[in-house]
mmCIF file of C-alpha atoms in Angstrom:
data_model
loop_
_atom_site.group_PDB
_atom_site.id
_atom_site.type_symbol
_atom_site.label_atom_id
_atom_site.label_comp_id
_atom_site.label_asym_id
_atom_site.label_seq_id
_atom_site.Cartn_x
_atom_site.Cartn_y
_atom_site.Cartn_z
ATOM 1 C CA GLN J 1 111.995 78.559 53.547
ATOM 2 C CA VAL J 2 114.125 81.910 53.768
ATOM 3 C CA VAL J 3 113.634 83.854 56.946
ATOM 4 C CA ALA J 4 115.199 86.953 58.027
ATOM 5 C CA VAL J 5 117.004 87.010 61.323
ATOM 6 C CA TYR J 6 116.511 89.348 63.386
ATOM 7 C CA GLY J 7 115.888 90.226 67.317
ATOM 8 C CA THR J 8 116.369 86.960 69.535
ATOM 9 C CA LEU J 9 116.495 83.291 69.609
ATOM 10 C CA SER J 10 112.692 83.454 70.498
ATOM 11 C CA ASP J 11 111.589 85.594 68.097
ATOM 12 C CA LEU J 12 113.356 83.387 65.346
ATOM 13 C CA LEU J 13 111.516 80.492 66.680
ATOM 14 C CA SER J 14 108.201 82.242 66.748
ATOM 15 C CA VAL J 15 108.944 83.111 62.829
ATOM 16 C CA ALA J 16 109.726 79.657 62.068
ATOM 17 C CA SER J 17 106.801 78.379 63.618
ATOM 18 C CA ASN J 18 104.530 80.381 61.545
ATOM 19 C CA LYS J 19 106.166 79.628 58.416
ATOM 20 C CA LEU J 20 106.654 76.239 58.656
ATOM 21 C CA GLY J 21 103.377 75.370 60.865
ATOM 22 C CA ILE J 22 105.046 73.827 63.632
ATOM 23 C CA LYS J 23 105.846 74.676 67.172
ATOM 24 C CA ALA J 24 109.576 75.206 66.949
ATOM 25 C CA THR J 25 111.500 74.870 70.063
ATOM 26 C CA SER J 26 115.103 74.333 68.624
ATOM 27 C CA VAL J 27 117.520 75.430 66.184
ATOM 28 C CA TYR J 28 120.437 73.478 64.586
ATOM 29 C CA ASN J 29 122.956 74.446 62.011
ATOM 30 C CA GLY J 30 123.921 72.213 59.157
ATOM 31 C CA LYS J 31 126.261 69.812 61.220
ATOM 32 C CA GLY J 32 123.471 69.234 63.974
ATOM 33 C CA GLY J 33 124.841 71.610 66.423
ATOM 34 C CA LEU J 34 122.412 73.365 68.615
ATOM 35 C CA ILE J 35 122.008 77.040 68.613
ATOM 36 C CA ASP J 36 121.604 78.741 71.970
ATOM 37 C CA ASP J 37 122.257 82.006 70.936
ATOM 38 C CA ILE J 38 120.874 84.246 67.522
ATOM 39 C CA ALA J 39 124.815 85.620 67.546
ATOM 40 C CA LEU J 40 125.974 82.213 66.347
ATOM 41 C CA ILE J 41 123.909 82.649 63.284
ATOM 42 C CA ARG J 42 125.851 83.803 60.151
ATOM 43 C CA ASP J 43 124.715 84.805 56.724
ATOM 44 C CA ASP J 44 123.788 82.129 54.414
ATOM 45 C CA ASP J 45 123.502 79.469 57.200
ATOM 46 C CA VAL J 46 121.419 76.751 56.609
ATOM 47 C CA LEU J 47 119.209 76.137 59.739
ATOM 48 C CA PHE J 48 117.217 73.536 60.800
ATOM 49 C CA VAL J 49 114.267 73.849 63.488
ATOM 50 C CA CYS J 50 112.285 71.043 64.938
ATOM 51 C CA GLU J 51 109.687 70.417 67.833
ATOM 52 C CA GLY J 52 112.106 68.931 70.554
ATOM 53 C CA GLU J 53 113.338 65.900 68.777
ATOM 54 C CA PRO J 54 116.837 65.230 68.283
ATOM 55 C CA PHE J 55 118.658 66.423 64.876
ATOM 56 C CA ILE J 56 118.127 64.289 61.614
ATOM 57 C CA ASP J 57 120.306 64.820 59.121
ATOM 58 C CA PRO J 58 118.323 64.758 55.807
ATOM 59 C CA GLN J 59 121.240 63.525 53.936
ATOM 60 C CA THR J 60 120.979 60.029 55.921
ATOM 61 C CA ASP J 61 117.528 58.571 54.834
ATOM 62 C CA GLY J 62 115.761 60.124 57.628
ATOM 63 C CA ARG J 63 117.670 57.908 60.425
ATOM 64 C CA PRO J 64 119.112 59.419 63.588
ATOM 65 C CA GLN J 65 122.614 60.444 63.734
ATOM 66 C CA GLU J 66 123.078 58.016 66.583
ATOM 67 C CA GLU J 67 121.637 54.992 64.613
ATOM 68 C CA LEU J 68 124.236 55.594 61.735
ATOM 69 C CA THR J 69 127.067 55.423 64.019
ATOM 70 C CA GLY J 70 126.029 52.405 66.022
ATOM 71 C CA ALA J 71 125.401 54.535 69.081
ATOM 72 C CA HIS J 72 123.101 53.596 71.809
ATOM 73 C CA THR J 73 119.107 53.658 71.359
ATOM 74 C CA ASP J 74 116.781 56.830 72.597
ATOM 75 C CA TRP J 75 115.319 54.439 74.844
ATOM 76 C CA LEU J 76 116.294 53.743 78.464
ATOM 77 C CA THR J 77 115.123 52.268 81.493
ATOM 78 C CA LEU J 78 116.019 53.619 84.909
ATOM 79 C CA ASN J 79 116.243 51.953 88.500
ATOM 80 C CA VAL J 80 115.230 54.391 91.102
ATOM 81 C CA GLY J 81 115.030 53.236 94.516
ATOM 82 C CA GLY J 82 113.911 49.734 93.036
ATOM 83 C CA ARG J 83 111.253 50.929 90.953
ATOM 84 C CA TYR J 84 111.710 51.135 87.288
ATOM 85 C CA PHE J 85 110.788 53.922 84.650
ATOM 86 C CA THR J 86 110.927 53.497 80.912
ATOM 87 C CA THR J 87 111.804 56.698 79.160
ATOM 88 C CA THR J 88 113.725 58.351 76.458
ATOM 89 C CA ARG J 89 116.971 59.895 76.400
ATOM 90 C CA SER J 90 115.716 63.395 74.891
ATOM 91 C CA THR J 91 113.108 63.240 77.566
ATOM 92 C CA LEU J 92 115.666 63.519 80.407
ATOM 93 C CA VAL J 93 117.781 65.898 78.554
ATOM 94 C CA ASN J 94 115.881 68.440 76.294
ATOM 95 C CA LYS J 95 113.376 69.785 78.709
ATOM 96 C CA GLU J 96 116.181 71.043 81.098
ATOM 97 C CA PRO J 97 119.525 70.836 79.280
ATOM 98 C CA ASP J 98 121.543 72.050 82.589
ATOM 99 C CA SER J 99 119.837 69.729 85.061
ATOM 100 C CA MET J 100 121.838 66.876 86.585
ATOM 101 C CA LEU J 101 119.644 64.414 84.779
ATOM 102 C CA ALA J 102 120.623 65.777 81.282
ATOM 103 C CA HIS J 103 124.478 65.728 82.279
ATOM 104 C CA MET J 104 123.823 62.276 83.217
ATOM 105 C CA PHE J 105 122.205 60.825 79.900
ATOM 106 C CA LYS J 106 123.621 63.344 77.103
ATOM 107 C CA ASP J 107 126.503 61.094 76.544
ATOM 108 C CA LYS J 108 126.494 57.251 76.092
ATOM 109 C CA ASP J 109 128.847 56.451 79.110
ATOM 110 C CA ALA J 110 127.649 58.876 81.557
ATOM 111 C CA TRP J 111 126.763 55.910 84.015
ATOM 112 C CA GLY J 112 129.807 53.723 83.349
ATOM 113 C CA ASN J 113 129.174 50.685 85.062
ATOM 114 C CA LYS J 114 126.140 51.561 87.256
ATOM 115 C CA GLN J 115 123.554 49.510 85.787
ATOM 116 C CA ASP J 116 121.787 46.370 87.370
ATOM 117 C CA HIS J 117 121.616 43.053 85.674
ATOM 118 C CA ARG J 118 118.546 43.950 83.959
ATOM 119 C CA GLY J 119 120.871 46.943 82.368
ATOM 120 C CA ALA J 120 118.824 49.582 84.030
ATOM 121 C CA PHE J 121 120.560 52.968 85.271
ATOM 122 C CA LEU J 122 120.687 52.677 88.911
ATOM 123 C CA ILE J 123 119.350 56.025 90.680
ATOM 124 C CA ASP J 124 119.590 56.104 94.583
ATOM 125 C CA ARG J 125 116.570 58.323 95.063
ATOM 126 C CA SER J 126 112.782 58.188 96.310
ATOM 127 C CA PRO J 127 110.959 56.611 93.300
ATOM 128 C CA GLU J 128 107.567 58.249 94.329
ATOM 129 C CA TYR J 129 109.050 61.752 94.329
ATOM 130 C CA PHE J 130 110.776 61.057 91.087
ATOM 131 C CA GLU J 131 107.560 59.936 89.029
ATOM 132 C CA PRO J 132 105.935 63.659 89.212
ATOM 133 C CA ILE J 133 109.741 64.756 88.135
ATOM 134 C CA LEU J 134 109.539 62.523 85.263
ATOM 135 C CA ASN J 135 106.350 63.219 84.200
ATOM 136 C CA TYR J 136 107.171 67.033 84.392
ATOM 137 C CA LEU J 137 109.922 66.505 81.952
ATOM 138 C CA ARG J 138 107.813 64.404 79.310
ATOM 139 C CA HIS J 139 104.904 67.042 78.991
ATOM 140 C CA GLY J 140 105.750 70.251 81.174
ATOM 141 C CA GLN J 141 102.811 69.694 83.556
ATOM 142 C CA LEU J 142 103.203 69.430 87.586
ATOM 143 C CA ILE J 143 101.009 66.433 88.425
ATOM 144 C CA VAL J 144 101.187 64.932 91.809
ATOM 145 C CA ASN J 145 98.900 62.262 92.886
ATOM 146 C CA ASP J 146 97.237 62.414 96.214
ATOM 147 C CA GLY J 147 99.153 61.466 99.194
ATOM 148 C CA ILE J 148 102.526 62.783 97.734
ATOM 149 C CA ASN J 149 104.354 65.143 100.158
ATOM 150 C CA LEU J 150 105.101 67.996 97.660
ATOM 151 C CA LEU J 151 108.365 68.987 99.957
ATOM 152 C CA GLY J 152 109.903 65.726 99.224
ATOM 153 C CA VAL J 153 109.195 66.525 95.551
ATOM 154 C CA LEU J 154 110.530 69.892 95.946
ATOM 155 C CA GLU J 155 113.822 68.258 97.522
ATOM 156 C CA GLU J 156 114.374 66.062 94.547
ATOM 157 C CA ALA J 157 113.697 69.069 92.091
ATOM 158 C CA ARG J 158 116.381 70.630 93.514
ATOM 159 C CA PHE J 159 118.795 67.563 93.934
ATOM 160 C CA PHE J 160 118.389 66.972 90.226
ATOM 161 C CA GLY J 161 118.259 70.678 89.131
ATOM 162 C CA ILE J 162 115.068 71.102 87.328
ATOM 163 C CA ASP J 163 115.065 74.794 88.071
ATOM 164 C CA SER J 164 111.589 75.494 86.176
ATOM 165 C CA LEU J 165 109.905 72.820 88.325
ATOM 166 C CA ILE J 166 111.526 74.350 91.460
ATOM 167 C CA GLU J 167 109.108 77.387 91.075
ATOM 168 C CA HIS J 168 106.156 75.610 90.186
ATOM 169 C CA LEU J 169 106.352 73.269 93.446
ATOM 170 C CA GLU J 170 107.216 76.477 95.660
ATOM 171 C CA ILE J 171 103.989 78.176 94.446
ATOM 172 C CA ALA J 172 102.223 74.950 94.839
ATOM 173 C CA ILE J 173 103.431 74.537 98.441
ATOM 174 C CA LYS J 174 102.451 78.053 99.308
ATOM 175 C CA ASN J 175 98.980 77.755 97.747
ATOM 176 C CA SER J 176 98.205 74.403 99.927
ATOM 177 C CA GLN J 177 99.254 75.970 103.117
ATOM 178 C CA PRO J 178 96.380 76.963 105.159
ATOM 179 C CA ALA J 179 95.714 80.887 105.367
ATOM 180 C CA GLU J 180 96.883 82.666 108.194
ATOM 181 C CA ASP J 181 94.583 83.614 111.033
ATOM 182 C CA HIS J 182 95.043 86.969 111.587
ATOM 183 C CA SER J 183 91.862 87.223 113.691
ATOM 184 C CA PRO J 184 91.938 89.146 116.943
ATOM 185 C CA ILE J 185 92.509 87.337 120.316
ATOM 186 C CA SER J 186 89.383 87.512 122.503
ATOM 187 C CA ARG J 187 89.271 88.235 125.926
ATOM 188 C CA LYS J 188 88.436 84.440 126.904
ATOM 189 C CA GLU J 189 91.369 82.984 124.798
ATOM 190 C CA PHE J 190 93.733 85.225 126.663
ATOM 191 C CA VAL J 191 92.311 84.485 130.016
ATOM 192 C CA ARG J 192 92.643 80.711 129.245
ATOM 193 C CA PHE J 193 96.562 81.430 128.177
ATOM 194 C CA LEU J 194 97.153 83.429 131.357
ATOM 195 C CA LEU J 195 95.946 80.958 133.419
ATOM 196 C CA ALA J 196 97.881 78.307 131.840
ATOM 197 C CA THR J 197 101.140 80.167 132.054
ATOM 198 C CA PRO J 198 103.215 79.774 135.298
ATOM 199 C CA THR J 199 103.608 82.753 137.269
ATOM 200 C CA LYS J 200 107.454 82.730 136.679
ATOM 201 C CA SER J 201 107.338 82.525 133.276
ATOM 202 C CA GLU J 202 108.080 85.362 130.897
ATOM 203 C CA LEU J 203 105.084 85.927 128.889
ATOM 204 C CA ARG J 204 105.525 86.782 125.044
ATOM 205 C CA CYS J 205 102.720 88.490 122.934
ATOM 206 C CA GLN J 206 104.671 90.097 120.943
ATOM 207 C CA GLY J 207 103.343 90.818 117.518
ATOM 208 C CA LEU J 208 99.953 89.363 118.353
ATOM 209 C CA ASN J 209 96.187 90.920 117.355
ATOM 210 C CA PHE J 210 94.183 92.163 120.254
ATOM 211 C CA SER J 211 92.571 94.430 118.336
ATOM 212 C CA GLY J 212 88.981 95.608 120.337
ATOM 213 C CA ALA J 213 89.500 93.258 122.945
ATOM 214 C CA ASP J 214 88.468 93.669 126.695
ATOM 215 C CA LEU J 215 91.442 93.215 128.472
ATOM 216 C CA SER J 216 89.865 95.575 131.540
ATOM 217 C CA ARG J 217 90.916 94.695 135.080
ATOM 218 C CA LEU J 218 93.268 92.011 134.229
ATOM 219 C CA ASP J 219 96.931 91.367 135.722
ATOM 220 C CA LEU J 220 99.319 91.865 132.896
ATOM 221 C CA ARG J 221 102.518 92.918 134.701
ATOM 222 C CA TYR J 222 105.689 92.222 133.038
ATOM 223 C CA ILE J 223 103.974 90.775 129.728
ATOM 224 C CA ASN J 224 105.917 91.484 126.225
ATOM 225 C CA PHE J 225 103.072 93.580 124.175
ATOM 226 C CA LYS J 226 106.342 94.698 121.864
ATOM 227 C CA MET J 227 104.609 95.571 118.623
ATOM 228 C CA ALA J 228 101.429 94.186 119.223
ATOM 229 C CA ASN J 229 98.022 95.472 118.022
ATOM 230 C CA LEU J 230 95.936 96.530 121.222
ATOM 231 C CA SER J 231 93.925 99.101 118.869
ATOM 232 C CA ARG J 232 90.322 100.000 120.414
ATOM 233 C CA CYS J 233 91.216 97.745 123.434
ATOM 234 C CA ASN J 234 89.642 98.086 126.835
ATOM 235 C CA LEU J 235 92.481 98.222 129.200
ATOM 236 C CA ALA J 236 90.691 100.323 131.927
ATOM 237 C CA HIS J 237 91.739 99.639 135.593
ATOM 238 C CA ALA J 238 94.369 97.038 134.026
ATOM 239 C CA ASN J 239 97.429 96.296 135.674
ATOM 240 C CA LEU J 240 100.184 97.107 133.268
ATOM 241 C CA CYS J 241 103.189 97.731 135.432
ATOM 242 C CA CYS J 242 106.538 97.289 133.632
ATOM 243 C CA ALA J 243 104.742 95.968 130.643
ATOM 244 C CA ASN J 244 106.482 96.407 127.258
ATOM 245 C CA LEU J 245 104.548 98.467 124.797
ATOM 246 C CA GLU J 246 107.290 99.291 122.933
ATOM 247 C CA ARG J 247 105.831 100.007 119.479
ATOM 248 C CA ALA J 248 102.523 98.675 119.943
ATOM 249 C CA ASP J 249 99.389 100.123 118.546
ATOM 250 C CA LEU J 250 97.249 101.669 121.514
ATOM 251 C CA SER J 251 95.270 103.717 119.020
ATOM 252 C CA GLY J 252 91.405 104.735 120.145
ATOM 253 C CA SER J 253 92.244 102.648 123.329
ATOM 254 C CA VAL J 254 90.889 103.146 126.614
ATOM 255 C CA LEU J 255 93.148 102.617 129.659
ATOM 256 C CA ASP J 256 91.691 104.704 132.278
ATOM 257 C CA CYS J 257 92.963 104.338 135.813
ATOM 258 C CA ALA J 258 95.463 101.674 134.552
ATOM 259 C CA ASN J 259 98.545 100.945 136.402
ATOM 260 C CA LEU J 260 101.333 101.918 134.326
ATOM 261 C CA GLN J 261 104.069 101.960 136.479
ATOM 262 C CA GLY J 262 107.414 101.583 135.017
ATOM 263 C CA VAL J 263 105.979 100.749 131.541
ATOM 264 C CA LYS J 264 107.788 100.722 128.382
ATOM 265 C CA MET J 265 106.090 102.784 125.703
ATOM 266 C CA LEU J 266 108.671 103.942 123.239
ATOM 267 C CA CYS J 267 107.608 104.918 119.760
ATOM 268 C CA SER J 268 103.951 103.437 120.632
ATOM 269 C CA ASN J 269 101.111 104.777 119.041
ATOM 270 C CA ALA J 270 98.802 105.614 121.588
ATOM 271 C CA GLU J 271 96.762 108.345 119.086
ATOM 272 C CA GLY J 272 93.313 109.373 120.693
ATOM 273 C CA ALA J 273 93.576 107.129 123.368
ATOM 274 C CA SER J 274 92.272 107.578 126.726
ATOM 275 C CA LEU J 275 94.470 107.438 129.755
ATOM 276 C CA LYS J 276 92.359 109.537 132.270
ATOM 277 C CA GLY J 277 93.618 109.168 136.178
ATOM 278 C CA CYS J 278 96.532 106.457 135.122
ATOM 279 C CA ASN J 279 99.227 105.689 137.667
ATOM 280 C CA PHE J 280 102.786 106.112 135.976
ATOM 281 C CA GLU J 281 104.563 106.743 139.261
ATOM 282 C CA ASP J 282 106.638 104.028 140.784
ATOM 283 C CA PRO J 283 107.090 104.543 144.592
ATOM 284 C CA SER J 284 110.653 102.506 144.077
ATOM 285 C CA GLY J 285 111.756 104.773 141.419
ATOM 286 C CA LEU J 286 111.375 102.994 138.190
ATOM 287 C CA LYS J 287 110.363 105.602 135.554
ATOM 288 C CA ALA J 288 107.962 105.122 132.963
ATOM 289 C CA ASN J 289 109.245 105.436 129.370
ATOM 290 C CA LEU J 290 107.405 106.824 126.399
ATOM 291 C CA GLU J 291 110.009 108.521 124.324
ATOM 292 C CA GLY J 292 109.010 109.091 121.262
ATOM 293 C CA ALA J 293 105.530 108.128 121.614
ATOM 294 C CA ASN J 294 102.698 109.098 119.294
ATOM 295 C CA LEU J 295 100.324 110.901 121.924
ATOM 296 C CA LYS J 296 98.216 112.992 119.547
ATOM 297 C CA GLY J 297 94.813 113.801 121.161
ATOM 298 C CA VAL J 298 95.005 111.708 124.162
ATOM 299 C CA ASP J 299 93.019 112.342 127.611
ATOM 300 C CA MET J 300 95.280 112.139 130.497
ATOM 301 C CA GLU J 301 93.782 114.220 132.700
ATOM 302 C CA GLY J 302 94.718 113.349 136.442
ATOM 303 C CA SER J 303 97.502 111.077 135.683
ATOM 304 C CA GLN J 304 100.096 110.662 138.219
ATOM 305 C CA MET J 305 103.545 110.908 135.726
ATOM 306 C CA THR J 306 106.042 112.334 138.012
ATOM 307 C CA GLY J 307 109.889 111.605 136.493
ATOM 308 C CA ILE J 308 107.752 110.074 133.211
ATOM 309 C CA ASN J 309 109.947 110.378 130.317
ATOM 310 C CA LEU J 310 108.112 111.909 127.271
ATOM 311 C CA ARG J 311 111.319 113.032 125.481
ATOM 312 C CA VAL J 312 110.398 113.909 121.745
ATOM 313 C CA ALA J 313 106.968 112.459 122.007
ATOM 314 C CA THR J 314 104.176 114.040 120.374
ATOM 315 C CA LEU J 315 101.173 115.370 122.586
ATOM 316 C CA LYS J 316 99.910 117.899 120.122
ATOM 317 C CA ASN J 317 96.135 118.648 121.267
ATOM 318 C CA ALA J 318 96.451 116.174 124.062
ATOM 319 C CA LYS J 319 94.645 116.818 127.430
ATOM 320 C CA LEU J 320 97.097 117.072 130.401
ATOM 321 C CA LYS J 321 94.636 118.787 132.595
ATOM 322 C CA ASN J 322 95.991 118.332 136.592
ATOM 323 C CA CYS J 323 98.196 116.132 135.588
ATOM 324 C CA ASN J 324 101.538 115.653 137.971
ATOM 325 C CA LEU J 325 104.595 116.237 135.531
ATOM 326 C CA ARG J 326 107.249 116.915 138.452
ATOM 327 C CA GLY J 327 110.549 115.994 137.332
ATOM 328 C CA ALA J 328 109.280 115.063 133.848
ATOM 329 C CA THR J 329 111.400 114.899 130.637
ATOM 330 C CA LEU J 330 109.583 116.850 128.049
ATOM 331 C CA ALA J 331 112.554 117.903 126.086
ATOM 332 C CA GLY J 332 111.841 118.096 122.454
ATOM 333 C CA THR J 333 108.174 117.414 123.203
ATOM 334 C CA ASP J 334 105.445 118.485 120.777
ATOM 335 C CA LEU J 335 103.029 120.329 123.531
ATOM 336 C CA GLU J 336 101.204 122.453 120.540
ATOM 337 C CA ASN J 337 97.801 123.315 121.599
ATOM 338 C CA CYS J 338 97.911 120.863 124.715
ATOM 339 C CA ASP J 339 95.918 121.700 128.106
ATOM 340 C CA LEU J 340 98.307 121.661 130.909
ATOM 341 C CA SER J 341 96.178 124.200 133.033
ATOM 342 C CA GLY J 342 96.308 122.770 136.574
ATOM 343 C CA CYS J 343 99.409 120.667 136.088
ATOM 344 C CA ASP J 344 102.480 120.157 138.396
ATOM 345 C CA LEU J 345 105.867 121.050 136.388
ATOM 346 C CA GLN J 346 108.154 121.744 139.001
ATOM 347 C CA GLU J 347 111.606 120.764 137.918
ATOM 348 C CA ALA J 348 110.377 119.151 134.561
ATOM 349 C CA ASN J 349 112.469 119.526 131.291
ATOM 350 C CA LEU J 350 110.722 121.312 128.826
ATOM 351 C CA ARG J 351 114.317 122.212 126.773
ATOM 352 C CA GLY J 352 113.317 122.519 122.807
ATOM 353 C CA SER J 353 109.716 121.650 123.244
ATOM 354 C CA ASN J 354 106.915 122.900 121.011
ATOM 355 C CA VAL J 355 104.610 124.700 123.318
ATOM 356 C CA LYS J 356 102.500 126.984 120.718
ATOM 357 C CA GLY J 357 99.260 127.303 121.774
ATOM 358 C CA ALA J 358 99.459 125.511 124.813
ATOM 359 C CA ILE J 359 97.319 126.480 127.819
ATOM 360 C CA PHE J 360 99.125 126.848 131.327
ATOM 361 C CA GLU J 361 96.752 128.705 133.571
ATOM 362 C CA GLU J 362 96.162 127.739 137.011
ATOM 363 C CA MET J 363 99.239 125.907 137.103
ATOM 364 C CA LEU J 364 100.236 124.564 140.380
ATOM 365 C CA THR J 365 103.919 125.804 140.160
ATOM 366 C CA PRO J 366 104.888 128.840 138.413
ATOM 367 C CA LEU J 367 106.851 127.709 134.862
ATOM 368 C CA HIS J 368 110.208 129.302 134.082
ATOM 369 C CA MET J 369 110.625 128.770 130.484
ATOM 370 C CA SER J 370 114.211 128.900 129.012
ATOM 371 C CA GLN J 371 114.889 130.614 125.685
ATOM 372 C CA SER J 372 115.160 126.820 124.273
ATOM 373 C CA VAL J 373 111.541 126.446 124.734
ATOM 374 C CA ARG J 374 109.454 127.151 121.462
#
């Protein structure tokens, strides 16, 4: 057949398959050299295609070249960890030509004298993990019997350099893992967890999902809730003294009358939460830190927040009526449309804050805004 050569090697194999009615997988030149790049083909070259078998010179009566030269037979036996496997050299070489097995057996003397008394080539590996690999090289399908650990097969595939099988195994292992349980932790589960933890031990709940849980009136002092999901939780009257709520999601939660002395809520999201009557004021002088927190629309009416750090926090549309903000840091804070009526803002730092539309009527102390207040 005369074939126009263009595109890639895959295109050539596809055209040859259609013209010859076979599933062409390899292309050889007239001397039996395997062509792996279409750029190696020259004008008027005579090419031979096959479905994976070794090259056979049509001028040698159809006998394989290795038989004519007295070379070794294509059949061989492997002794893998004491178990014998009989296969062909082409099986070990053709599917993954760059693998360790291909390099071992593509040449006659690859193993030298590493043979047992029966002439089988010795391989010191696990036979149960080797069997799926050999079957994959035979027919291209990953088939693993029950009871065989896929991780063991994966390690063998990596050892022998069977790259295409490694990808299949990684996917199979991932699919075999149980689905991660992302369901929220209930109050009952958490209380059991609290009771089982020694009082002197640091309790880490970082990144856990408590969404919608009732954690009201619990002693949660010093617990690390960093990046935890506490959205829509009931934390009313809870003791969160010195708890770490950095980057936690508290949106829509209820924290009314909670003890938040010395709490860390940097960059947390408490949008729409209720914090009425909370105590942020620590008599020992430890200040609560809510720097960069999202407090849009929160209700903090009547909360004690002396010395609190709300720098660059967002309090747009928040209710801070009758709050004690004496000495609070509000530099760069967004207080747009915020209700600050009745607040004590004596010695508070409002430098660079946005107070557009904010309500300041009936303040306990006069507010002297500097030019830096927007």
